[in-house]
């Protein structure tokens, strides 16, 4: 739809580019013809003006009038001579009427174009509201959407709305959709530039860390860690995190966003396993609530 609107705007601009010079050329042509017609009358008008000025020149020579008064009378004589010239007088009257009519036409055209633009905007708003898109959702219901990434058909698509656009202003707070969009964009970049590295990476979205901590309630006991793990275990059903070299986890805490990158978790698992006691207790009657056992960290 945006492409279609862009093409229509380009066509409108091209039409305007053709019509405007044409109108301008016509006005220029009229002005040129008027100037030429005036020049055809100038010799006769000048001769008549000199006749009207003879007595005034005598008064100037006799110093009964000064130079300023002489110029004023010369202009008046020129004006009177033009009025006494019927063809020129008719030309000036017709050109004055044409100028007024052309100005009125331009003003009316500007008002018409403004009204047409307002009407077009109102029509498009209502027409889009009633249209159903490919997904069956009416355009009016998606009015706030400005971007979908990577594509509409993707199950894990990121949808950005006008609300996210406003959050990019200075002093505003980013939300999970914006963070997910940027991280997903980076993910697609890695996938495109280095597929092998991409296979060794895993990207969590902005909801993972929040969901992980929902059942911990600020604690860190073995029970709480186990509950937190159960809350998100389905997120990695088809992924073995210990085969990955890099795990990206966006974190939002205290109105601040950060990105945790876990590097080579398999090495950490090996270190934790090596630190385990060589012999395990025969009985497990006691429930271990301490944080000192590295196996708790590993299983959590």
mmCIF file of C-alpha atoms in Angstrom:
data_model
loop_
_atom_site.group_PDB
_atom_site.id
_atom_site.type_symbol
_atom_site.label_atom_id
_atom_site.label_comp_id
_atom_site.label_asym_id
_atom_site.label_seq_id
_atom_site.Cartn_x
_atom_site.Cartn_y
_atom_site.Cartn_z
ATOM 1 C CA UNK A 1 0.000 0.000 0.000
ATOM 2 C CA UNK A 2 2.859 2.379 0.829
ATOM 3 C CA UNK A 3 4.493 1.591 -2.535
ATOM 4 C CA UNK A 4 1.209 2.262 -4.337
ATOM 5 C CA UNK A 5 0.754 5.542 -2.500
ATOM 6 C CA UNK A 6 4.332 6.488 -3.321
ATOM 7 C CA UNK A 7 3.784 5.794 -7.000
ATOM 8 C CA UNK A 8 0.554 7.803 -6.986
ATOM 9 C CA UNK A 9 2.337 10.710 -5.289
ATOM 10 C CA UNK A 10 5.093 10.526 -7.904
ATOM 11 C CA UNK A 11 2.499 10.589 -10.694
ATOM 12 C CA UNK A 12 0.740 13.534 -9.062
ATOM 13 C CA UNK A 13 4.053 15.361 -8.834
ATOM 14 C CA UNK A 14 4.792 14.632 -12.498
ATOM 15 C CA UNK A 15 1.369 15.925 -13.554
ATOM 16 C CA UNK A 16 1.888 19.038 -11.452
ATOM 17 C CA UNK A 17 5.323 19.486 -12.968
ATOM 18 C CA UNK A 18 3.748 19.440 -16.436
ATOM 19 C CA UNK A 19 0.779 21.670 -15.691
ATOM 20 C CA UNK A 20 2.516 24.340 -13.633
ATOM 21 C CA UNK A 21 5.151 25.330 -16.255
ATOM 22 C CA UNK A 22 2.405 25.276 -18.891
ATOM 23 C CA UNK A 23 0.294 27.759 -16.947
ATOM 24 C CA UNK A 24 3.361 29.811 -16.120
ATOM 25 C CA UNK A 25 4.415 29.809 -19.797
ATOM 26 C CA UNK A 26 0.977 31.020 -20.858
ATOM 27 C CA UNK A 27 1.085 33.915 -18.378
ATOM 28 C CA UNK A 28 4.602 34.826 -19.508
ATOM 29 C CA UNK A 29 3.504 34.744 -23.146
ATOM 30 C CA UNK A 30 0.638 37.148 -22.403
ATOM 31 C CA UNK A 31 2.944 39.551 -20.578
ATOM 32 C CA UNK A 32 5.434 39.449 -23.452
ATOM 33 C CA UNK A 33 2.738 40.246 -26.020
ATOM 34 C CA UNK A 34 1.429 43.108 -23.886
ATOM 35 C CA UNK A 35 4.929 44.572 -23.624
ATOM 36 C CA UNK A 36 5.363 44.375 -27.401
ATOM 37 C CA UNK A 37 1.965 45.978 -27.989
ATOM 38 C CA UNK A 38 2.881 48.824 -25.657
ATOM 39 C CA UNK A 39 6.103 49.402 -27.553
ATOM 40 C CA UNK A 40 4.117 49.742 -30.805
ATOM 41 C CA UNK A 41 2.199 52.635 -29.249
ATOM 42 C CA UNK A 42 5.130 54.266 -27.479
ATOM 43 C CA UNK A 43 6.218 56.588 -30.325
ATOM 44 C CA UNK A 44 2.723 58.045 -30.731
ATOM 45 C CA UNK A 45 2.225 58.362 -26.977
ATOM 46 C CA UNK A 46 5.637 60.032 -26.555
ATOM 47 C CA UNK A 47 4.844 62.535 -29.325
ATOM 48 C CA UNK A 48 1.517 63.439 -27.708
ATOM 49 C CA UNK A 49 3.192 63.727 -24.281
ATOM 50 C CA UNK A 50 5.766 66.190 -25.694
ATOM 51 C CA UNK A 51 2.946 68.323 -27.070
ATOM 52 C CA UNK A 52 1.278 68.416 -23.663
ATOM 53 C CA UNK A 53 4.579 69.349 -21.997
ATOM 54 C CA UNK A 54 5.475 72.387 -24.173
ATOM 55 C CA UNK A 55 3.880 74.990 -21.866
ATOM 56 C CA UNK A 56 5.318 73.266 -18.806
ATOM 57 C CA UNK A 57 8.850 73.405 -20.227
ATOM 58 C CA UNK A 58 8.416 77.143 -20.749
ATOM 59 C CA UNK A 59 7.369 77.581 -17.123
ATOM 60 C CA UNK A 60 10.410 75.588 -16.015
ATOM 61 C CA UNK A 61 12.766 77.729 -18.138
ATOM 62 C CA UNK A 62 11.174 80.841 -16.668
ATOM 63 C CA UNK A 63 11.835 79.321 -13.247
ATOM 64 C CA UNK A 64 8.198 79.440 -12.268
ATOM 65 C CA UNK A 65 8.344 75.674 -11.394
ATOM 66 C CA UNK A 66 11.199 73.524 -10.083
ATOM 67 C CA UNK A 67 12.557 70.227 -11.334
ATOM 68 C CA UNK A 68 10.375 68.099 -9.048
ATOM 69 C CA UNK A 69 7.211 69.780 -10.292
ATOM 70 C CA UNK A 70 8.405 69.363 -13.861
ATOM 71 C CA UNK A 71 8.805 65.588 -13.338
ATOM 72 C CA UNK A 72 5.362 65.360 -11.776
ATOM 73 C CA UNK A 73 3.795 67.133 -14.753
ATOM 74 C CA UNK A 74 5.775 64.978 -17.174
ATOM 75 C CA UNK A 75 4.349 61.824 -15.607
ATOM 76 C CA UNK A 76 0.865 63.290 -15.716
ATOM 77 C CA UNK A 77 1.317 64.205 -19.369
ATOM 78 C CA UNK A 78 2.482 60.678 -20.177
ATOM 79 C CA UNK A 79 -0.531 59.209 -18.415
ATOM 80 C CA UNK A 80 -2.923 61.573 -20.211
ATOM 81 C CA UNK A 81 -1.314 60.812 -23.577
ATOM 82 C CA UNK A 82 -1.785 57.081 -22.978
ATOM 83 C CA UNK A 83 -5.444 57.608 -22.105
ATOM 84 C CA UNK A 84 -5.929 59.645 -25.255
ATOM 85 C CA UNK A 85 -4.537 56.776 -27.335
ATOM 86 C CA UNK A 86 -7.593 54.481 -27.871
ATOM 87 C CA UNK A 87 -5.748 51.219 -28.735
ATOM 88 C CA UNK A 88 -3.350 51.566 -25.804
ATOM 89 C CA UNK A 89 -6.122 52.587 -23.435
ATOM 90 C CA UNK A 90 -8.147 49.524 -24.451
ATOM 91 C CA UNK A 91 -5.062 47.315 -24.010
ATOM 92 C CA UNK A 92 -4.370 48.589 -20.475
ATOM 93 C CA UNK A 93 -8.004 48.144 -19.436
ATOM 94 C CA UNK A 94 -8.119 44.593 -20.793
ATOM 95 C CA UNK A 95 -4.748 43.660 -19.230
ATOM 96 C CA UNK A 96 -5.812 44.987 -15.834
ATOM 97 C CA UNK A 97 -8.983 42.897 -15.978
ATOM 98 C CA UNK A 98 -6.941 39.852 -17.067
ATOM 99 C CA UNK A 99 -4.503 40.298 -14.160
ATOM 100 C CA UNK A 100 -7.336 40.453 -11.615
ATOM 101 C CA UNK A 101 -9.023 37.392 -13.123
ATOM 102 C CA UNK A 102 -5.760 35.396 -13.207
ATOM 103 C CA UNK A 103 -5.056 36.191 -9.544
ATOM 104 C CA UNK A 104 -8.578 35.134 -8.590
ATOM 105 C CA UNK A 105 -8.167 31.912 -10.576
ATOM 106 C CA UNK A 106 -4.900 31.083 -8.815
ATOM 107 C CA UNK A 107 -6.466 31.703 -5.398
ATOM 108 C CA UNK A 108 -9.476 29.553 -6.304
ATOM 109 C CA UNK A 109 -7.184 26.773 -7.581
ATOM 110 C CA UNK A 110 -5.189 26.830 -4.342
ATOM 111 C CA UNK A 111 -8.407 26.599 -2.292
ATOM 112 C CA UNK A 112 -9.666 23.762 -4.471
ATOM 113 C CA UNK A 113 -6.431 21.793 -4.105
ATOM 114 C CA UNK A 114 -6.450 22.262 -0.323
ATOM 115 C CA UNK A 115 -10.075 21.098 -0.108
ATOM 116 C CA UNK A 116 -9.319 18.127 -2.370
ATOM 117 C CA UNK A 117 -6.358 17.090 -0.202
ATOM 118 C CA UNK A 118 -8.515 17.260 2.940
ATOM 119 C CA UNK A 119 -11.239 15.222 1.259
ATOM 120 C CA UNK A 120 -8.723 12.634 0.007
ATOM 121 C CA UNK A 121 -7.271 12.204 3.502
ATOM 122 C CA UNK A 122 -10.746 11.687 4.977
ATOM 123 C CA UNK A 123 -11.668 9.174 2.257
ATOM 124 C CA UNK A 124 -8.451 7.161 2.628
ATOM 125 C CA UNK A 125 -8.833 6.976 6.396
ATOM 126 C CA UNK A 126 -12.331 5.508 6.084
ATOM 127 C CA UNK A 127 -11.451 3.262 3.128
ATOM 128 C CA UNK A 128 -8.444 1.759 4.913
ATOM 129 C CA UNK A 129 -10.516 1.186 8.024
ATOM 130 C CA UNK A 130 -12.928 -0.957 6.037
ATOM 131 C CA UNK A 131 -10.329 -2.905 4.052
ATOM 132 C CA UNK A 132 -9.253 -6.383 5.081
ATOM 133 C CA UNK A 133 -5.580 -7.201 4.678
ATOM 134 C CA UNK A 134 -3.984 -10.570 3.760
ATOM 135 C CA UNK A 135 -4.335 -11.762 7.365
ATOM 136 C CA UNK A 136 -8.049 -10.940 7.412
ATOM 137 C CA UNK A 137 -7.532 -8.048 9.798
ATOM 138 C CA UNK A 138 -9.027 -4.739 8.746
ATOM 139 C CA UNK A 139 -6.509 -2.002 8.091
ATOM 140 C CA UNK A 140 -8.144 0.265 10.658
ATOM 141 C CA UNK A 141 -7.418 -2.333 13.349
ATOM 142 C CA UNK A 142 -3.719 -2.195 12.440
ATOM 143 C CA UNK A 143 -3.530 1.586 12.153
ATOM 144 C CA UNK A 144 -0.948 1.830 14.939
ATOM 145 C CA UNK A 145 1.395 -0.755 13.367
ATOM 146 C CA UNK A 146 4.423 0.714 11.606
ATOM 147 C CA UNK A 147 6.694 -2.313 11.052
ATOM 148 C CA UNK A 148 6.703 -6.116 11.168
ATOM 149 C CA UNK A 149 10.029 -7.999 11.270
ATOM 150 C CA UNK A 150 11.218 -10.175 9.658
ATOM 151 C CA UNK A 151 7.870 -10.789 7.911
ATOM 152 C CA UNK A 152 4.161 -11.025 8.646
ATOM 153 C CA UNK A 153 4.011 -14.797 8.179
ATOM 154 C CA UNK A 154 6.776 -15.544 10.730
ATOM 155 C CA UNK A 155 5.561 -17.096 13.993
ATOM 156 C CA UNK A 156 8.149 -15.164 15.996
ATOM 157 C CA UNK A 157 7.637 -11.863 14.147
ATOM 158 C CA UNK A 158 8.298 -8.597 15.953
ATOM 159 C CA UNK A 159 5.536 -5.993 15.596
ATOM 160 C CA UNK A 160 6.356 -2.325 16.144
ATOM 161 C CA UNK A 161 3.613 0.250 16.640
ATOM 162 C CA UNK A 162 3.376 4.014 16.915
ATOM 163 C CA UNK A 163 3.882 3.562 20.658
ATOM 164 C CA UNK A 164 7.350 2.077 20.030
ATOM 165 C CA UNK A 165 8.158 4.939 17.666
ATOM 166 C CA UNK A 166 7.319 7.449 20.410
ATOM 167 C CA UNK A 167 9.599 5.562 22.822
ATOM 168 C CA UNK A 168 12.612 6.394 20.626
ATOM 169 C CA UNK A 169 12.343 10.053 21.572
ATOM 170 C CA UNK A 170 14.892 11.454 24.005
ATOM 171 C CA UNK A 171 13.951 10.892 27.630
ATOM 172 C CA UNK A 172 11.570 8.003 26.868
ATOM 173 C CA UNK A 173 11.994 4.369 27.952
ATOM 174 C CA UNK A 174 12.581 1.447 25.585
ATOM 175 C CA UNK A 175 10.268 -1.549 25.855
ATOM 176 C CA UNK A 176 10.649 -5.230 25.100
ATOM 177 C CA UNK A 177 9.462 -4.947 21.494
ATOM 178 C CA UNK A 178 12.191 -2.460 20.596
ATOM 179 C CA UNK A 179 14.884 -4.542 22.304
ATOM 180 C CA UNK A 180 13.602 -7.725 20.623
ATOM 181 C CA UNK A 181 13.532 -5.969 17.248
ATOM 182 C CA UNK A 182 17.172 -4.837 17.498
ATOM 183 C CA UNK A 183 18.362 -8.194 18.829
ATOM 184 C CA UNK A 184 16.428 -10.039 16.115
ATOM 185 C CA UNK A 185 17.950 -7.747 13.486
ATOM 186 C CA UNK A 186 21.417 -8.595 14.845
ATOM 187 C CA UNK A 187 20.476 -12.280 14.829
ATOM 188 C CA UNK A 188 19.536 -12.126 11.138
ATOM 189 C CA UNK A 189 22.775 -10.275 10.380
ATOM 190 C CA UNK A 190 24.859 -13.023 11.994
ATOM 191 C CA UNK A 191 22.829 -15.678 10.192
ATOM 192 C CA UNK A 192 23.443 -13.978 6.855
ATOM 193 C CA UNK A 193 27.141 -13.097 7.287
ATOM 194 C CA UNK A 194 28.399 -16.158 9.182
ATOM 195 C CA UNK A 195 25.994 -19.144 9.211
ATOM 196 C CA UNK A 196 28.450 -21.362 11.112
ATOM 197 C CA UNK A 197 28.770 -18.886 13.969
ATOM 198 C CA UNK A 198 24.996 -18.450 13.991
ATOM 199 C CA UNK A 199 24.561 -22.183 14.616
ATOM 200 C CA UNK A 200 26.674 -21.838 17.761
ATOM 201 C CA UNK A 201 24.538 -18.974 19.122
ATOM 202 C CA UNK A 202 21.220 -18.872 20.933
ATOM 203 C CA UNK A 203 19.109 -15.758 21.437
ATOM 204 C CA UNK A 204 16.496 -15.393 24.158
ATOM 205 C CA UNK A 205 13.886 -12.667 23.841
ATOM 206 C CA UNK A 206 13.182 -9.895 26.341
ATOM 207 C CA UNK A 207 10.550 -11.945 28.208
ATOM 208 C CA UNK A 208 12.840 -14.823 29.153
ATOM 209 C CA UNK A 209 14.689 -13.259 32.082
ATOM 210 C CA UNK A 210 11.525 -11.722 33.541
ATOM 211 C CA UNK A 211 9.724 -15.055 33.342
ATOM 212 C CA UNK A 212 12.720 -16.854 34.843
ATOM 213 C CA UNK A 213 12.589 -14.693 37.973
ATOM 214 C CA UNK A 214 8.806 -14.728 38.435
ATOM 215 C CA UNK A 215 8.859 -17.611 40.941
ATOM 216 C CA UNK A 216 12.088 -16.698 42.716
ATOM 217 C CA UNK A 217 10.663 -13.657 44.506
ATOM 218 C CA UNK A 218 14.125 -12.335 45.212
ATOM 219 C CA UNK A 219 15.400 -15.537 46.807
ATOM 220 C CA UNK A 220 18.135 -17.900 45.658
ATOM 221 C CA UNK A 221 17.491 -21.175 47.453
ATOM 222 C CA UNK A 222 17.567 -24.493 45.648
ATOM 223 C CA UNK A 223 13.767 -24.710 45.698
ATOM 224 C CA UNK A 224 13.373 -21.252 44.260
ATOM 225 C CA UNK A 225 15.933 -21.876 41.565
ATOM 226 C CA UNK A 226 14.236 -25.137 40.630
ATOM 227 C CA UNK A 227 10.861 -23.390 40.443
ATOM 228 C CA UNK A 228 12.337 -20.704 38.204
ATOM 229 C CA UNK A 229 13.836 -23.360 35.942
ATOM 230 C CA UNK A 230 10.537 -25.223 35.662
ATOM 231 C CA UNK A 231 8.925 -21.947 34.654
ATOM 232 C CA UNK A 232 11.098 -21.660 31.525
ATOM 233 C CA UNK A 233 12.244 -25.199 30.797
ATOM 234 C CA UNK A 234 9.954 -25.370 27.780
ATOM 235 C CA UNK A 235 11.877 -22.514 26.144
ATOM 236 C CA UNK A 236 14.829 -24.824 25.400
ATOM 237 C CA UNK A 237 12.995 -28.095 24.688
ATOM 238 C CA UNK A 238 14.652 -28.397 21.280
ATOM 239 C CA UNK A 239 17.905 -26.629 22.156
ATOM 240 C CA UNK A 240 20.965 -27.940 23.997
ATOM 241 C CA UNK A 241 22.447 -24.793 25.479
ATOM 242 C CA UNK A 242 25.676 -26.564 26.390
ATOM 243 C CA UNK A 243 26.470 -27.034 22.694
ATOM 244 C CA UNK A 244 26.323 -23.287 22.114
ATOM 245 C CA UNK A 245 29.290 -20.935 22.258
ATOM 246 C CA UNK A 246 27.263 -17.777 22.929
ATOM 247 C CA UNK A 247 23.892 -17.276 24.630
ATOM 248 C CA UNK A 248 22.335 -13.804 24.490
ATOM 249 C CA UNK A 249 19.958 -12.785 27.283
ATOM 250 C CA UNK A 250 18.367 -9.292 27.314
ATOM 251 C CA UNK A 251 17.724 -8.137 30.895
ATOM 252 C CA UNK A 252 15.496 -5.385 32.238
ATOM 253 C CA UNK A 253 16.054 -4.413 35.859
ATOM 254 C CA UNK A 254 15.486 -1.091 37.579
ATOM 255 C CA UNK A 255 14.223 0.622 34.388
ATOM 256 C CA UNK A 256 17.545 -0.242 32.731
ATOM 257 C CA UNK A 257 18.237 -2.589 29.825
ATOM 258 C CA UNK A 258 21.402 -4.650 29.565
ATOM 259 C CA UNK A 259 22.504 -7.647 27.533
ATOM 260 C CA UNK A 260 24.112 -10.684 29.160
ATOM 261 C CA UNK A 261 26.272 -12.844 26.906
ATOM 262 C CA UNK A 262 27.053 -16.298 28.278
ATOM 263 C CA UNK A 263 30.245 -17.553 26.617
ATOM 264 C CA UNK A 264 30.905 -21.267 26.171
ATOM 265 C CA UNK A 265 28.681 -22.656 28.965
ATOM 266 C CA UNK A 266 30.047 -26.174 28.267
ATOM 267 C CA UNK A 267 33.410 -25.153 29.756
ATOM 268 C CA UNK A 268 31.653 -23.888 32.886
ATOM 269 C CA UNK A 269 29.753 -27.177 33.148
ATOM 270 C CA UNK A 270 33.008 -29.130 32.910
ATOM 271 C CA UNK A 271 34.587 -27.018 35.658
ATOM 272 C CA UNK A 272 31.574 -27.500 37.916
ATOM 273 C CA UNK A 273 31.579 -31.232 37.287
ATOM 274 C CA UNK A 274 35.269 -31.467 38.110
ATOM 275 C CA UNK A 275 34.635 -29.682 41.408
ATOM 276 C CA UNK A 276 32.060 -32.246 42.548
ATOM 277 C CA UNK A 277 33.077 -34.626 45.363
ATOM 278 C CA UNK A 278 34.441 -37.941 44.118
ATOM 279 C CA UNK A 279 31.934 -39.865 46.221
ATOM 280 C CA UNK A 280 28.248 -39.029 46.457
ATOM 281 C CA UNK A 281 26.324 -39.524 49.767
ATOM 282 C CA UNK A 282 24.615 -42.871 49.979
ATOM 283 C CA UNK A 283 21.392 -41.436 51.367
ATOM 284 C CA UNK A 284 19.625 -38.239 50.534
ATOM 285 C CA UNK A 285 17.287 -37.902 53.492
ATOM 286 C CA UNK A 286 18.345 -34.331 54.177
ATOM 287 C CA UNK A 287 17.142 -31.601 51.876
ATOM 288 C CA UNK A 288 20.032 -29.364 50.972
ATOM 289 C CA UNK A 289 18.967 -25.710 51.110
ATOM 290 C CA UNK A 290 22.480 -24.256 50.895
ATOM 291 C CA UNK A 291 23.959 -22.418 47.909
ATOM 292 C CA UNK A 292 27.400 -23.922 48.326
ATOM 293 C CA UNK A 293 26.847 -27.106 46.292
ATOM 294 C CA UNK A 294 28.023 -26.422 42.702
ATOM 295 C CA UNK A 295 25.739 -29.246 41.430
ATOM 296 C CA UNK A 296 22.730 -27.060 42.349
ATOM 297 C CA UNK A 297 24.068 -24.354 40.102
ATOM 298 C CA UNK A 298 24.664 -26.797 37.286
ATOM 299 C CA UNK A 299 21.213 -28.408 37.416
ATOM 300 C CA UNK A 300 19.471 -25.048 37.841
#
